[in-house]
mmCIF file of C-alpha atoms in Angstrom:
data_model
loop_
_atom_site.group_PDB
_atom_site.id
_atom_site.type_symbol
_atom_site.label_atom_id
_atom_site.label_comp_id
_atom_site.label_asym_id
_atom_site.label_seq_id
_atom_site.Cartn_x
_atom_site.Cartn_y
_atom_site.Cartn_z
ATOM 1 C CA MET A 26 -4.797 135.129 -16.352
ATOM 2 C CA LYS A 27 -2.069 133.232 -16.514
ATOM 3 C CA LEU A 28 -0.872 134.246 -12.783
ATOM 4 C CA ASN A 29 -4.639 132.783 -11.780
ATOM 5 C CA ARG A 30 -4.645 129.914 -13.786
ATOM 6 C CA LEU A 31 -1.072 128.897 -12.070
ATOM 7 C CA LYS A 32 -2.834 130.421 -8.947
ATOM 8 C CA ASN A 33 -5.589 127.343 -9.305
ATOM 9 C CA SER A 34 -3.310 124.750 -10.199
ATOM 10 C CA LEU A 35 -2.406 123.145 -7.244
ATOM 11 C CA ALA A 36 -3.925 120.865 -5.019
ATOM 12 C CA ILE A 37 -2.912 120.790 -1.575
ATOM 13 C CA LEU A 38 -4.842 118.199 0.145
ATOM 14 C CA LEU A 39 -4.901 117.332 3.713
ATOM 15 C CA GLY A 40 -6.454 114.735 5.850
ATOM 16 C CA LEU A 41 -6.451 111.063 5.899
ATOM 17 C CA THR A 42 -9.743 110.336 4.783
ATOM 18 C CA LEU A 43 -10.334 109.595 1.554
ATOM 19 C CA PRO A 44 -12.453 109.795 -1.288
ATOM 20 C CA PHE A 45 -11.063 113.743 -0.543
ATOM 21 C CA CYS A 46 -13.396 116.288 -0.375
ATOM 22 C CA LEU A 47 -12.136 118.838 -3.185
ATOM 23 C CA VAL A 48 -13.191 122.734 -2.926
ATOM 24 C CA THR A 49 -13.112 123.124 -6.570
ATOM 25 C CA ALA A 50 -11.441 126.695 -8.108
ATOM 26 C CA GLN A 51 -13.819 129.206 -9.824
ATOM 27 C CA GLU A 52 -12.429 128.907 -13.295
ATOM 28 C CA PRO A 53 -14.538 125.690 -14.642
ATOM 29 C CA GLY A 54 -12.522 122.513 -15.865
ATOM 30 C CA VAL A 55 -9.403 123.609 -13.103
ATOM 31 C CA ASN A 56 -9.175 120.222 -10.350
ATOM 32 C CA ALA A 57 -7.853 122.060 -7.807
ATOM 33 C CA GLY A 58 -8.697 122.493 -3.701
ATOM 34 C CA PHE A 59 -7.937 121.229 -0.735
ATOM 35 C CA VAL A 60 -9.313 119.218 1.963
ATOM 36 C CA SER A 61 -9.588 120.487 5.781
ATOM 37 C CA GLY A 62 -7.273 119.123 8.039
ATOM 38 C CA ILE A 63 -4.121 117.271 8.861
ATOM 39 C CA TRP A 64 -3.183 113.888 10.916
ATOM 40 C CA TYR A 65 -0.955 112.102 13.467
ATOM 41 C CA SER A 66 0.540 108.860 14.248
ATOM 42 C CA GLU A 67 -1.435 108.057 17.107
ATOM 43 C CA TYR A 68 -4.968 108.863 18.719
ATOM 44 C CA PRO A 69 -5.376 110.017 21.423
ATOM 45 C CA PHE A 70 -1.974 111.309 22.264
ATOM 46 C CA PHE A 71 -1.023 113.347 25.736
ATOM 47 C CA ALA A 72 1.657 115.820 27.286
ATOM 48 C CA GLY A 73 4.768 114.682 26.778
ATOM 49 C CA ASP A 74 4.537 111.819 24.298
ATOM 50 C CA ASP A 75 5.898 112.063 20.693
ATOM 51 C CA VAL A 76 4.129 112.379 17.889
ATOM 52 C CA ARG A 77 4.018 112.894 14.226
ATOM 53 C CA ILE A 78 2.493 114.970 12.190
ATOM 54 C CA TYR A 79 1.519 114.210 8.709
ATOM 55 C CA THR A 80 -0.342 116.257 6.042
ATOM 56 C CA ALA A 81 -0.994 115.478 1.802
ATOM 57 C CA LEU A 82 0.140 118.248 -1.377
ATOM 58 C CA GLN A 83 -1.020 117.029 -4.407
ATOM 59 C CA ASN A 84 0.188 118.819 -7.698
ATOM 60 C CA GLN A 85 -2.220 118.987 -10.747
ATOM 61 C CA SER A 86 -0.784 121.756 -12.069
ATOM 62 C CA GLY A 87 0.859 120.531 -15.640
ATOM 63 C CA PHE A 88 4.439 121.419 -14.310
ATOM 64 C CA ASP A 89 6.066 120.072 -11.122
ATOM 65 C CA ILE A 90 6.642 122.081 -8.349
ATOM 66 C CA THR A 91 8.933 122.760 -5.648
ATOM 67 C CA GLY A 92 9.834 124.551 -1.930
ATOM 68 C CA LYS A 93 9.571 124.664 1.406
ATOM 69 C CA ILE A 94 6.356 123.527 4.313
ATOM 70 C CA GLN A 95 6.519 124.588 7.559
ATOM 71 C CA PHE A 96 4.514 122.993 10.470
ATOM 72 C CA PHE A 97 3.150 125.446 12.729
ATOM 73 C CA ASP A 98 1.310 125.313 15.823
ATOM 74 C CA LYS A 99 0.178 129.320 16.366
ATOM 75 C CA ASP A 100 3.044 131.373 15.818
ATOM 76 C CA GLN A 101 5.961 128.849 16.743
ATOM 77 C CA VAL A 102 6.904 126.920 13.873
ATOM 78 C CA LEU A 103 7.205 123.214 14.568
ATOM 79 C CA GLY A 104 9.415 121.776 11.461
ATOM 80 C CA GLU A 105 10.300 123.016 8.061
ATOM 81 C CA ASN A 106 10.548 120.308 5.596
ATOM 82 C CA GLU A 107 11.491 120.620 1.315
ATOM 83 C CA PHE A 108 9.772 119.267 -1.209
ATOM 84 C CA GLU A 109 9.139 118.405 -4.661
ATOM 85 C CA VAL A 110 5.917 117.128 -5.782
ATOM 86 C CA ILE A 111 5.453 115.996 -9.665
ATOM 87 C CA ASP A 112 2.896 116.747 -11.906
ATOM 88 C CA GLY A 113 0.146 114.065 -11.011
ATOM 89 C CA ARG A 114 1.893 112.831 -8.317
ATOM 90 C CA LEU A 115 0.247 113.003 -4.341
ATOM 91 C CA ILE A 116 3.522 113.182 -2.247
ATOM 92 C CA GLU A 117 2.993 112.573 1.973
ATOM 93 C CA LYS A 118 5.331 115.616 4.618
ATOM 94 C CA TRP A 119 5.523 115.578 8.189
ATOM 95 C CA THR A 120 7.167 116.786 11.345
ATOM 96 C CA ASP A 121 7.966 115.278 14.967
ATOM 97 C CA TRP A 122 6.561 117.567 17.650
ATOM 98 C CA ALA A 123 7.086 116.395 21.594
ATOM 99 C CA ALA A 124 3.842 117.436 22.414
ATOM 100 C CA THR A 125 3.200 119.741 26.267
ATOM 101 C CA ALA A 126 -0.009 120.556 27.792
ATOM 102 C CA GLY A 127 -2.930 122.853 26.205
ATOM 103 C CA GLU A 128 -4.607 124.543 23.973
ATOM 104 C CA HIS A 129 -2.769 124.207 20.209
ATOM 105 C CA GLU A 130 -3.691 125.372 16.751
ATOM 106 C CA ILE A 131 -1.794 122.963 14.319
ATOM 107 C CA TYR A 132 -1.584 123.768 10.582
ATOM 108 C CA VAL A 133 0.517 124.111 7.881
ATOM 109 C CA LYS A 134 2.334 126.593 5.516
ATOM 110 C CA LEU A 135 3.996 126.580 2.357
ATOM 111 C CA ILE A 136 6.784 128.908 0.792
ATOM 112 C CA ASP A 137 9.392 129.435 -1.490
ATOM 113 C CA THR A 138 7.409 128.297 -4.017
ATOM 114 C CA TYR A 139 8.450 127.201 -7.735
ATOM 115 C CA LYS A 140 7.633 126.120 -11.150
ATOM 116 C CA THR A 141 10.174 123.507 -12.592
ATOM 117 C CA ILE A 142 10.595 122.770 -16.360
ATOM 118 C CA ALA A 143 12.593 120.344 -17.640
ATOM 119 C CA GLY A 144 15.574 122.856 -19.235
ATOM 120 C CA ASN A 145 13.862 125.799 -18.053
ATOM 121 C CA ASP A 146 15.550 127.929 -14.406
ATOM 122 C CA PRO A 147 12.685 127.436 -11.794
ATOM 123 C CA GLU A 148 10.517 130.229 -12.040
ATOM 124 C CA PRO A 149 8.627 131.907 -8.429
ATOM 125 C CA ILE A 150 5.417 131.477 -8.109
ATOM 126 C CA ASP A 151 2.871 132.369 -5.874
ATOM 127 C CA LEU A 152 0.292 129.354 -4.985
ATOM 128 C CA GLY A 153 -3.511 130.330 -3.984
ATOM 129 C CA PHE A 154 -4.070 127.519 -1.742
ATOM 130 C CA SER A 155 -0.847 128.046 0.080
ATOM 131 C CA ILE A 156 -2.376 127.679 4.031
ATOM 132 C CA SER A 157 -4.058 125.126 5.565
ATOM 133 C CA SER A 158 -6.874 125.150 7.703
ATOM 134 C CA VAL A 159 -6.244 124.595 11.373
ATOM 135 C CA ASP A 160 -6.593 122.027 13.689
ATOM 136 C CA LYS A 161 -7.143 123.145 17.260
ATOM 137 C CA ARG A 162 -7.026 120.834 19.702
ATOM 138 C CA PHE A 163 -6.260 120.845 23.244
ATOM 139 C CA VAL A 164 -3.206 118.304 24.985
ATOM 140 C CA ASP A 165 -4.229 116.820 28.625
ATOM 141 C CA ILE A 166 -1.941 115.284 30.740
ATOM 142 C CA ASP A 167 -2.425 111.375 31.820
ATOM 143 C CA THR A 168 -0.627 110.718 34.889
ATOM 144 C CA ASP A 169 -1.760 107.740 35.062
ATOM 145 C CA ASN A 170 -0.875 106.094 31.585
ATOM 146 C CA ASP A 171 -4.607 104.606 31.489
ATOM 147 C CA GLU A 172 -4.929 106.461 27.709
ATOM 148 C CA VAL A 173 -7.442 108.491 29.312
ATOM 149 C CA GLY A 174 -6.798 112.493 30.099
ATOM 150 C CA ASP A 175 -6.550 113.696 33.526
ATOM 151 C CA LYS A 176 -9.677 115.832 32.091
ATOM 152 C CA GLU A 177 -11.830 112.937 31.777
ATOM 153 C CA ASP A 178 -10.535 110.639 34.060
ATOM 154 C CA PRO A 179 -12.417 110.214 37.244
ATOM 155 C CA ASP A 180 -8.950 108.534 38.920
ATOM 156 C CA ASP A 181 -6.452 110.391 37.800
ATOM 157 C CA ASP A 182 -3.337 108.217 39.669
ATOM 158 C CA ASN A 183 -5.870 105.510 39.270
ATOM 159 C CA ASP A 184 -4.732 104.312 43.017
ATOM 160 C CA GLY A 185 -8.505 103.309 44.052
ATOM 161 C CA LEU A 186 -10.036 106.458 45.194
ATOM 162 C CA ASP A 187 -11.825 109.233 43.025
ATOM 163 C CA ASP A 188 -10.512 112.708 42.814
ATOM 164 C CA GLU A 189 -14.182 113.602 44.616
ATOM 165 C CA GLN A 190 -12.842 111.600 46.875
ATOM 166 C CA GLU A 191 -9.450 112.376 47.357
ATOM 167 C CA GLU A 192 -10.859 116.369 47.995
ATOM 168 C CA LYS A 193 -12.754 115.745 50.729
ATOM 169 C CA LEU A 194 -9.968 113.116 52.193
ATOM 170 C CA GLY A 195 -7.038 115.554 51.727
ATOM 171 C CA THR A 196 -4.874 113.589 49.553
ATOM 172 C CA ASP A 197 -3.649 114.159 46.152
ATOM 173 C CA PRO A 198 -5.122 113.179 43.546
ATOM 174 C CA LEU A 199 -2.087 113.254 41.279
ATOM 175 C CA ASN A 200 -0.183 111.112 43.623
ATOM 176 C CA PRO A 201 -0.854 107.254 44.646
ATOM 177 C CA ASP A 202 0.867 107.353 48.084
ATOM 178 C CA THR A 203 -0.075 111.104 49.354
ATOM 179 C CA ASP A 204 1.982 109.916 52.489
ATOM 180 C CA ASN A 205 5.027 108.069 51.239
ATOM 181 C CA ASP A 206 4.385 105.340 53.277
ATOM 182 C CA GLY A 207 4.457 102.211 50.039
ATOM 183 C CA VAL A 208 1.218 101.684 50.536
ATOM 184 C CA ASN A 209 -1.498 103.493 47.962
ATOM 185 C CA ASP A 210 -4.137 105.446 49.308
ATOM 186 C CA GLY A 211 -7.368 103.562 47.989
ATOM 187 C CA GLU A 212 -5.703 100.476 49.962
ATOM 188 C CA GLU A 213 -5.111 102.585 52.653
ATOM 189 C CA VAL A 214 -9.248 103.837 53.043
ATOM 190 C CA LYS A 215 -9.784 99.942 52.416
ATOM 191 C CA GLN A 216 -7.854 99.103 55.383
ATOM 192 C CA ASN A 217 -9.267 102.868 57.563
ATOM 193 C CA SER A 218 -6.319 103.296 58.420
ATOM 194 C CA ASN A 219 -5.249 107.489 57.275
ATOM 195 C CA PRO A 220 -3.541 108.360 54.324
ATOM 196 C CA THR A 221 -2.259 111.242 54.851
ATOM 197 C CA SER A 222 -0.120 110.010 57.655
ATOM 198 C CA GLY A 223 2.028 107.143 57.259
ATOM 199 C CA ALA A 224 4.865 105.378 58.645
ATOM 200 C CA GLY A 225 6.898 107.675 56.384
ATOM 201 C CA SER A 226 5.220 110.788 56.926
ATOM 202 C CA VAL A 227 5.636 110.226 60.205
ATOM 203 C CA VAL A 228 9.226 109.115 60.087
ATOM 204 C CA GLN A 229 9.576 112.489 57.967
ATOM 205 C CA LYS A 230 7.703 114.978 60.464
ATOM 206 C CA VAL A 231 9.494 113.385 63.510
ATOM 207 C CA ALA A 232 12.835 114.239 61.172
ATOM 208 C CA ASP A 233 11.468 118.228 60.230
ATOM 209 C CA ASN A 234 10.800 118.504 63.679
ATOM 210 C CA LEU A 235 14.099 117.145 64.960
ATOM 211 C CA GLY A 236 15.385 119.464 62.261
ATOM 212 C CA GLU A 237 14.020 122.347 63.630
ATOM 213 C CA LYS A 238 14.016 122.229 67.396
ATOM 214 C CA THR A 239 18.114 120.751 67.342
ATOM 215 C CA SER A 240 19.673 122.343 64.769
ATOM 216 C CA GLY A 241 21.652 125.560 66.734
ATOM 217 C CA ALA A 242 22.476 122.619 69.684
ATOM 218 C CA LEU A 243 24.021 119.739 66.868
ATOM 219 C CA GLU A 244 26.167 122.735 65.301
ATOM 220 C CA GLN A 245 27.705 124.006 68.288
ATOM 221 C CA VAL A 246 28.377 119.927 69.423
ATOM 222 C CA THR A 247 29.822 119.464 65.757
ATOM 223 C CA GLU A 248 31.864 122.080 65.612
ATOM 224 C CA LYS A 249 33.623 121.519 68.588
ATOM 225 C CA LEU A 250 34.146 117.843 67.482
ATOM 226 C CA GLU A 251 35.939 118.655 64.636
ATOM 227 C CA LYS A 252 37.952 120.921 66.747
ATOM 228 C CA LYS A 253 38.796 118.118 68.904
ATOM 229 C CA ILE A 254 39.214 116.184 65.480
ATOM 230 C CA GLU A 255 41.604 118.394 63.933
ATOM 231 C CA ASP A 256 43.598 118.916 66.969
ATOM 232 C CA LEU A 257 44.219 114.591 67.440
ATOM 233 C CA ASP A 258 45.460 115.125 63.672
ATOM 234 C CA HIS A 259 48.010 117.457 65.099
ATOM 235 C CA GLU A 260 49.145 115.373 67.942
ATOM 236 C CA ILE A 261 49.017 112.692 66.064
ATOM 237 C CA LYS A 262 51.714 114.296 63.280
ATOM 238 C CA GLN A 263 53.638 115.597 66.159
ATOM 239 C CA GLN A 264 54.202 112.241 67.900
ATOM 240 C CA GLU A 265 54.774 110.216 64.463
ATOM 241 C CA ALA A 266 57.496 112.933 63.705
ATOM 242 C CA ARG A 267 59.421 112.099 67.015
ATOM 243 C CA GLU A 268 58.547 108.460 66.899
ATOM 244 C CA GLU A 269 61.081 108.970 64.162
ATOM 245 C CA GLY A 270 63.926 109.237 66.753
ATOM 246 C CA LEU A 271 63.043 106.877 69.220
ATOM 247 C CA ALA A 272 63.604 103.352 68.041
ATOM 248 C CA GLY A 273 64.027 102.427 71.627
ATOM 249 C CA VAL A 274 60.705 102.697 73.310
ATOM 250 C CA ARG A 275 59.295 102.281 69.813
ATOM 251 C CA GLU A 276 56.220 99.756 70.997
ATOM 252 C CA GLU A 277 55.181 102.030 73.662
ATOM 253 C CA LYS A 278 54.709 104.841 71.263
ATOM 254 C CA ASP A 279 53.100 102.986 68.103
ATOM 255 C CA ASN A 280 50.112 102.394 70.808
ATOM 256 C CA SER A 281 49.316 105.400 71.872
ATOM 257 C CA VAL A 282 49.655 106.533 68.546
ATOM 258 C CA THR A 283 47.322 104.000 67.508
ATOM 259 C CA GLY A 284 45.229 104.679 70.546
ATOM 260 C CA LYS A 285 44.629 108.645 69.558
ATOM 261 C CA LYS A 286 43.714 107.534 65.418
ATOM 262 C CA ILE A 287 41.202 105.182 67.077
ATOM 263 C CA TYR A 288 39.426 108.016 68.849
ATOM 264 C CA LYS A 289 40.112 110.149 65.865
ATOM 265 C CA GLY A 290 38.196 107.630 63.803
ATOM 266 C CA LEU A 291 35.110 107.092 66.834
ATOM 267 C CA LEU A 292 34.414 111.174 66.875
ATOM 268 C CA SER A 293 34.702 111.447 62.964
ATOM 269 C CA GLY A 294 32.165 108.895 62.467
ATOM 270 C CA LEU A 295 30.296 110.800 65.239
ATOM 271 C CA VAL A 296 30.613 114.185 63.204
ATOM 272 C CA PHE A 297 29.314 112.272 59.667
ATOM 273 C CA ILE A 298 26.049 110.892 61.789
ATOM 274 C CA LEU A 299 25.313 114.421 63.344
ATOM 275 C CA ASN A 300 25.458 116.302 59.854
ATOM 276 C CA ARG A 301 23.285 113.438 58.515
ATOM 277 C CA GLN A 302 19.538 113.904 60.284
ATOM 278 C CA TRP A 303 18.068 111.249 59.437
ATOM 279 C CA LEU A 304 20.925 109.221 60.241
ATOM 280 C CA LEU A 305 21.299 110.769 63.477
ATOM 281 C CA LEU A 306 17.050 109.766 63.307
ATOM 282 C CA ILE A 307 17.822 106.098 63.570
ATOM 283 C CA VAL A 308 20.571 105.909 65.452
ATOM 284 C CA ILE A 309 18.193 107.566 68.009
ATOM 285 C CA ILE A 310 15.337 105.079 67.576
ATOM 286 C CA LEU A 311 17.439 101.901 67.178
ATOM 287 C CA LEU A 312 19.054 102.951 70.675
ATOM 288 C CA LEU A 313 15.516 103.241 72.284
ATOM 289 C CA ARG A 314 14.595 100.165 70.890
ATOM 290 C CA TYR A 315 17.566 98.390 72.286
ATOM 291 C CA LEU A 316 16.942 100.569 75.694
ATOM 292 C CA TRP A 317 13.394 99.268 75.981
ATOM 293 C CA LYS A 318 14.407 95.350 75.233
ATOM 294 C CA PHE A 319 17.099 95.873 77.951
ATOM 295 C CA TYR A 320 14.227 97.755 80.302
ATOM 296 C CA ARG A 321 12.015 94.632 79.118
ATOM 297 C CA SER A 322 14.106 92.009 80.043
ATOM 298 C CA PHE A 323 13.977 93.034 84.410
ATOM 299 C CA ARG A 324 10.476 93.683 84.531
#
């Protein structure tokens, strides 16, 4: 009987809404029970948000209670805190959670609980209401940060095109600028241009095509140039060593070494460009532009 009174003596109140609706114990005259529900620091919240999960504990047992409170998402422990709730008091406990997308089952559990009375050693007790009800919650992604989850948002990336329109056009409903040309998809549709093949994507396609067709040839040219640079470097070092004993013809030798160093620098710059296809593409475009202007000047 004494144990039953102990089990029914702690009221665990979970929820923010007042007044509390207590589920009373079977034994008459004992004010004990819990309210289903927990609450969060913000709502709505989405994947990636830092959320604080709250719960409240109330003690009407006639003695103080200490222990640990654990916050769970299904079988995963989100956080654990020690607590002490004085008889007749209500306390608030919480844990921080980095919300992730998907289905969740949030609840709290009390463990390692002790009855504490001044002058006596703590006494382990088994509480009758040590686990809260489960808050089942789906956490959505909010791609465009408009406080509407993608599941309910008709335009996930906020580019002015509904997701259904984007599916028909072949654009990415989660990317406002599918072709990465600096103009969002909705604006391109208004301008009657193709949102899947802007200037940015054309350059990228040209670069990819250039890489596939010329990769082998560029590697061979680069290897030959690097070998020539090594030979020049060796010649420069040898010639500089010989100059130390040829003070009488210093000026002529200096000019020869300087010319080779300039040649080596030009070859090194060319190798640098060839090893970076995007830079090579820019050089080719600039060269073609110059040739086009040169050609037009004679027309």
